Short mmCIF file of C-alpha atoms in Angstrom, two decimals:
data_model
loop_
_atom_site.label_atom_id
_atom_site.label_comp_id
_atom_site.label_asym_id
_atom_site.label_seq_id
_atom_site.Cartn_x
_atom_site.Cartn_y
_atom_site.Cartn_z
CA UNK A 205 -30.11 -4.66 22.80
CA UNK A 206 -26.56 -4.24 24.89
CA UNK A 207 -23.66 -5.15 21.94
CA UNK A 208 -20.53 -6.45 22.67
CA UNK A 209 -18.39 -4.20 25.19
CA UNK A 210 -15.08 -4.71 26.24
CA UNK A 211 -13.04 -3.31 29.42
CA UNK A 212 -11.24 -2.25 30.18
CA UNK A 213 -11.46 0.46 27.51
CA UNK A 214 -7.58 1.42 27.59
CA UNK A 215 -4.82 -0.04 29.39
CA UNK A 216 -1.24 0.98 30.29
CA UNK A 217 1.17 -1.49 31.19
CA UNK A 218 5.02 -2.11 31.89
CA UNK A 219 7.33 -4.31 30.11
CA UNK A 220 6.88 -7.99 31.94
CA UNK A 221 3.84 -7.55 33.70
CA UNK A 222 0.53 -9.47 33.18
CA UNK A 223 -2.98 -8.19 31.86
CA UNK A 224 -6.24 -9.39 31.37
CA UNK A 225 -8.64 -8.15 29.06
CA UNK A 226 -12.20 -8.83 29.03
CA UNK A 227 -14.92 -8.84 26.37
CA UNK A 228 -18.71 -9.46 27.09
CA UNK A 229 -20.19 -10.62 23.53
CA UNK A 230 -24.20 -10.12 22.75
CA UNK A 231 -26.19 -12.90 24.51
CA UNK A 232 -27.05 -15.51 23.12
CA UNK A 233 -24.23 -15.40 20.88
CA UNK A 234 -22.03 -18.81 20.79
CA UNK A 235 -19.14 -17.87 18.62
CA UNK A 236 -16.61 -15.56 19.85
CA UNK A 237 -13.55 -14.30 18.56
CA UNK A 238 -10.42 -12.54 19.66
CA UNK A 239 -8.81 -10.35 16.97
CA UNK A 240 -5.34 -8.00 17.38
CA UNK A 241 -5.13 -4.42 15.38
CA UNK A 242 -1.88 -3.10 15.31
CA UNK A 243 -1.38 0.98 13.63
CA UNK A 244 -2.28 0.82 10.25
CA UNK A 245 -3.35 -2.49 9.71
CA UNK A 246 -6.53 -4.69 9.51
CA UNK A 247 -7.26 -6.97 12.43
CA UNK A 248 -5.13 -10.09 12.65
CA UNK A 249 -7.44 -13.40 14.03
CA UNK A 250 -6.19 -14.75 17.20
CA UNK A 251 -8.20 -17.26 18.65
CA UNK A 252 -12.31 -18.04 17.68
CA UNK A 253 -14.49 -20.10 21.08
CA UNK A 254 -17.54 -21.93 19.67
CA UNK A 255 -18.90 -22.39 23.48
CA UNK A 256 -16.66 -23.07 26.22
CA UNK A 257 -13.85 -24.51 23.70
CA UNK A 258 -11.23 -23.12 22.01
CA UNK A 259 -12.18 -24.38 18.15
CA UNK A 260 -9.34 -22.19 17.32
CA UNK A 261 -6.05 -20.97 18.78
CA UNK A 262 -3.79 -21.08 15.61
CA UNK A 263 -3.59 -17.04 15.77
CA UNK A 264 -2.39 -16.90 19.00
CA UNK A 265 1.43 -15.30 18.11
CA UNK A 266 3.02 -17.31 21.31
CA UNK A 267 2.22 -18.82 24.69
CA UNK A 268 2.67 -15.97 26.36
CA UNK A 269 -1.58 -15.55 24.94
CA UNK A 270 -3.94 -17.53 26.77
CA UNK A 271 -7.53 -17.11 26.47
CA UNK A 272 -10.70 -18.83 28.48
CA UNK A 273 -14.62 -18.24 27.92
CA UNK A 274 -15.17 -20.23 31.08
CA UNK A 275 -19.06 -20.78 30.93
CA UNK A 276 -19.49 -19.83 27.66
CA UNK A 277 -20.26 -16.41 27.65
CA UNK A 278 -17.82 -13.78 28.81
CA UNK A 279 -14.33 -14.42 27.60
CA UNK A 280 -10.82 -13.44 28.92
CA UNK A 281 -7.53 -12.71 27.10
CA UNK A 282 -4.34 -12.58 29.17
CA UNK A 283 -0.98 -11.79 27.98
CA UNK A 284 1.98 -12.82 30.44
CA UNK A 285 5.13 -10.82 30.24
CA UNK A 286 4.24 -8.25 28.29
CA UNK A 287 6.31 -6.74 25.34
CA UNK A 288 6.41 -3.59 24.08
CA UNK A 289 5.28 -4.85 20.74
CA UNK A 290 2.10 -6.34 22.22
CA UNK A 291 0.94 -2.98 22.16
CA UNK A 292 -2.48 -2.94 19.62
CA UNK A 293 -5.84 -2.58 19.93
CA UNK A 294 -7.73 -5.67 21.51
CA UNK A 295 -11.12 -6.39 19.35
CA UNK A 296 -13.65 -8.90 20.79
CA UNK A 297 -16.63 -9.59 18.28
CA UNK A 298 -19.29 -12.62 18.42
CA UNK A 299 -21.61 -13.98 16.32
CA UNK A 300 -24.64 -16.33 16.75
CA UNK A 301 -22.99 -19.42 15.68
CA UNK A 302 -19.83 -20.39 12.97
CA UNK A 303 -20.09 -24.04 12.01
CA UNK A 304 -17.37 -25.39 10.36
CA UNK A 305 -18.41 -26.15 6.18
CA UNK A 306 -21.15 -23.60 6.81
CA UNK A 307 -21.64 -20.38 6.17
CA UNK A 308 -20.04 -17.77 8.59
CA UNK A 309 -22.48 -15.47 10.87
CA UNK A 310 -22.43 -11.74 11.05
CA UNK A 311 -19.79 -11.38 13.67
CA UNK A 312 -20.53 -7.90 15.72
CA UNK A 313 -17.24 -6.08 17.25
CA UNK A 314 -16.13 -4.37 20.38
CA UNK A 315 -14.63 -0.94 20.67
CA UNK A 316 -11.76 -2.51 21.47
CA UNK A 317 -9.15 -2.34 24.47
CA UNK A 318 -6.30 0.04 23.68
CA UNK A 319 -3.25 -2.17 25.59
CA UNK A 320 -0.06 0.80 25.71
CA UNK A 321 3.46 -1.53 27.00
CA UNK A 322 6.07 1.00 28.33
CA UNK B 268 -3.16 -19.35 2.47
CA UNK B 269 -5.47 -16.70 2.19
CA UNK B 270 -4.80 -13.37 1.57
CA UNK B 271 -6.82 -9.97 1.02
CA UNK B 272 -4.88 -7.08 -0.49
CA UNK B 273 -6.34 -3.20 -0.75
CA UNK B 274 -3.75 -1.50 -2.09
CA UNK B 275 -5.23 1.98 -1.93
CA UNK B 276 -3.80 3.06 2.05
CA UNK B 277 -6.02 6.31 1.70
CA UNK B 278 -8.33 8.41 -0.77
CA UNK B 279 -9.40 11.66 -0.10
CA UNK B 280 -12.66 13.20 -2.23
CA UNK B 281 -15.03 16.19 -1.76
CA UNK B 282 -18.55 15.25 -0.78
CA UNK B 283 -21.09 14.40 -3.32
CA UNK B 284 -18.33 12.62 -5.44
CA UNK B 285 -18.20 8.93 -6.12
CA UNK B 286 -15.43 6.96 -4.99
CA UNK B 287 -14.41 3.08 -4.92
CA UNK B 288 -12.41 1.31 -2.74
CA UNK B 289 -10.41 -1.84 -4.29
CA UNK B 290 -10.37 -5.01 -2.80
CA UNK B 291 -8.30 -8.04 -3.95
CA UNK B 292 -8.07 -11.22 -2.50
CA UNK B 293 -6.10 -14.89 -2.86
CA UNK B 294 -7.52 -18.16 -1.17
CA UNK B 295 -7.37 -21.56 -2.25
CA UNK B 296 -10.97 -22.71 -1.25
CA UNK B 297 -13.80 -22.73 -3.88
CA UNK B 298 -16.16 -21.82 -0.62
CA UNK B 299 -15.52 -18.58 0.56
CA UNK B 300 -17.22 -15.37 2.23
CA UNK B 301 -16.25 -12.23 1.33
CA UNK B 302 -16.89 -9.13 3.41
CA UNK B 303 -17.16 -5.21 4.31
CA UNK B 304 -16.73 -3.59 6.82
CA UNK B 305 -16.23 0.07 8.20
CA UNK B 306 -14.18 1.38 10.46
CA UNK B 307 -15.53 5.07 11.49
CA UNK B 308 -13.14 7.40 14.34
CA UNK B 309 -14.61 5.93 17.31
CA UNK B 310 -13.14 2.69 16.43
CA UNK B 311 -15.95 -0.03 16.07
CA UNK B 312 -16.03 -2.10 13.10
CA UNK B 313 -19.52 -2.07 11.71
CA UNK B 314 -20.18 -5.07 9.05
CA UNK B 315 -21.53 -3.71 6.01
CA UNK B 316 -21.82 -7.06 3.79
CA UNK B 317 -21.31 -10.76 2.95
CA UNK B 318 -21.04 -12.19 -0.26
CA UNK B 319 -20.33 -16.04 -0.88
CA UNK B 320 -18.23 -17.56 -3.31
CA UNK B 321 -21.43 -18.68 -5.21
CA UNK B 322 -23.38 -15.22 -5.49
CA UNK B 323 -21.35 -12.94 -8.25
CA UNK B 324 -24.34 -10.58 -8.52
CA UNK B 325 -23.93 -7.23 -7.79
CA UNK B 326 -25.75 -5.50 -4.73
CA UNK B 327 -27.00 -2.30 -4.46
CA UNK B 328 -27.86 -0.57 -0.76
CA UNK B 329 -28.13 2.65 -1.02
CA UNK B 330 -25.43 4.67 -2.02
CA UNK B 331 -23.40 1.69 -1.34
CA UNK B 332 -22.71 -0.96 -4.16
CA UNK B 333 -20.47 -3.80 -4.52
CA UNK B 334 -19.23 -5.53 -7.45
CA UNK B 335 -17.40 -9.39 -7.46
CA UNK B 336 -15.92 -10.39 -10.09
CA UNK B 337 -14.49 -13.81 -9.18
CA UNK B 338 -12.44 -13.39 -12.45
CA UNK B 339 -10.00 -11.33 -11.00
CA UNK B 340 -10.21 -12.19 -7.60
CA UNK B 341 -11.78 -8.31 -6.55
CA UNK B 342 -14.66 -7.61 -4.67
CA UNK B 343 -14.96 -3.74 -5.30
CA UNK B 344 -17.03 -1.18 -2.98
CA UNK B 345 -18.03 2.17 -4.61
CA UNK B 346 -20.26 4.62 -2.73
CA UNK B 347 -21.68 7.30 -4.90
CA UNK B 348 -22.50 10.51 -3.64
CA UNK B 349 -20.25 10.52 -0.63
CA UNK B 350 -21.16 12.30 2.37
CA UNK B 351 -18.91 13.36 5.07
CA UNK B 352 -20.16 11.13 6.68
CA UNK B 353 -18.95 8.36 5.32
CA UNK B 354 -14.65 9.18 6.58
CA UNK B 355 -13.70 6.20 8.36
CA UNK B 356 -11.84 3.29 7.45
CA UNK B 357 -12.90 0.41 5.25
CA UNK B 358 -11.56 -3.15 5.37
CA UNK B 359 -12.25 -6.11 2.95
CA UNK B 360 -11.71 -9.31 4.87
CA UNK B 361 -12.27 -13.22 3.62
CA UNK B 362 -13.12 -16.56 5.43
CA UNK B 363 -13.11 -19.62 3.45
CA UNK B 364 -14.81 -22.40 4.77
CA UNK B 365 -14.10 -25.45 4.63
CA UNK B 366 -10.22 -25.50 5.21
CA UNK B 367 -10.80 -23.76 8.55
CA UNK B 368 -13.30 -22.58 11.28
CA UNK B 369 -16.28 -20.65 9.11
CA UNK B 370 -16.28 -16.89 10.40
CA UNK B 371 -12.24 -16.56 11.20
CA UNK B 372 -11.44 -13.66 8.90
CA UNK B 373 -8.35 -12.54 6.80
CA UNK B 374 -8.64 -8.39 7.21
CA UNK B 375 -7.08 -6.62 4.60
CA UNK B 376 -4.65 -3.43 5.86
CA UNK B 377 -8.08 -0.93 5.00
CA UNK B 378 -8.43 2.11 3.02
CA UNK B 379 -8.72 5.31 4.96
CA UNK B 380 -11.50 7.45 2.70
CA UNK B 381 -11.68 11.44 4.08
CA UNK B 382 -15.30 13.06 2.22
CA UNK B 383 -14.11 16.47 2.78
CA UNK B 384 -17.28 19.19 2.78
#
């Protein structure tokens, strides 16, 4: 079956605009989570959606982040007012369900959306 | 807080050899998950393994094995008889469980292993 795909697959931005990034996670799939990769590093949690809900926001670095999974499915990321060190990799992964006090599911990643701020 | 440390940034070997990557990790919880994953060029990670606080057995797929030893905090990958492969990046990550949402992970910075032919 289709995994989890993300677009758009790159993106180049300026300094101060807005972008949105989307991720489609497998069907089915309740839990989905935003993570950030900068160069070098290991991917730093930003927010988890169990549903429509935000269950978990507390990696989200500012307010400038927002993200919404509307009907439960697809989700959106936006960053206003971009910054030049908002440039990372954008990893969307889901899994079938992550109750709290339970054991976590096999979450399944994106490629990723490669956001470039001039 | 929780933290997962690999301190090797990158290993290079010739195929065929055995190699392990190092993970170390710091959490409070008692209930945790410990995991694998790998990271190859094009850029998707690809889960490799879970282990629970609980399970300290060893596990053997493969030519991959992994040994936890909750004594020292380390959950240790080796792959024997690397094959080229096998180059990509490798990250350890953690979620405990109870002190926060189960499945948000703590990535460790990865090791970048080159099997060179």
């Amino acid at each position: 079956g289709a995994g989890v795909s993300q677009t758009p697959s790159n993106k180049v931005t300026e300094k101060g605009k807005y972008v949105e990034l989307r991720c489609d996670p497998i069907s089915g799939h309740t839990a989905l989570y935003w993570y950030r990769q900068s160069l070098g590093q290991g991917p730093e949690f930003l927010i988890y959606f169990q549903g429509t809900g935000a269950a978990d926001d507390s990696g989200l670095p500012n307010d400038r982040f927002f993200a919404v999974r509307p009907e439960g499915s697809v989700s959106t990321l936006k960053i206003q007012r971009t910054e030049r060190g908002d440039s990372a990799v954008y990893l969307c992964a889901s899994s079938l369900n992550s109750p709290r006090g339970g054991p976590p599911d096999t979450q399944y990643f994106g490629p990723g959306t490669r956001l470039t701020v001039l | 807080a929780q933290k997962v440390t690999q301190a090797q940034t990158e290993i290079s070997v010739v195929e065929k050899e055995d190699v392990t990557l190092d993970c170390v990790y710091e959490t409070r919880d008692t209930t945790y998950y410990l995991f694998w994953y790998k990271q190859p060029p094009s850029g998707e990670l690809v889960f490799l393994i879970r282990r629970n606080s609980f399970d300290e057995q060893n596990e053997i797929s493969g030519r991959y094995s992994w040994n936890f030893q909750k004594s020292t905090s380390s959950f240790n990958f080796t792959i024997t008889a690397s094959q080229v492969v096998d180059s990509a990046v490798y990250f350890c990550a953690l979620s405990e469980v109870y002190n926060t949402n189960a499945g948000k992970s703590t990535f460790g910075d990865g090791t970048t292993l080159t099997v060179k032919p």
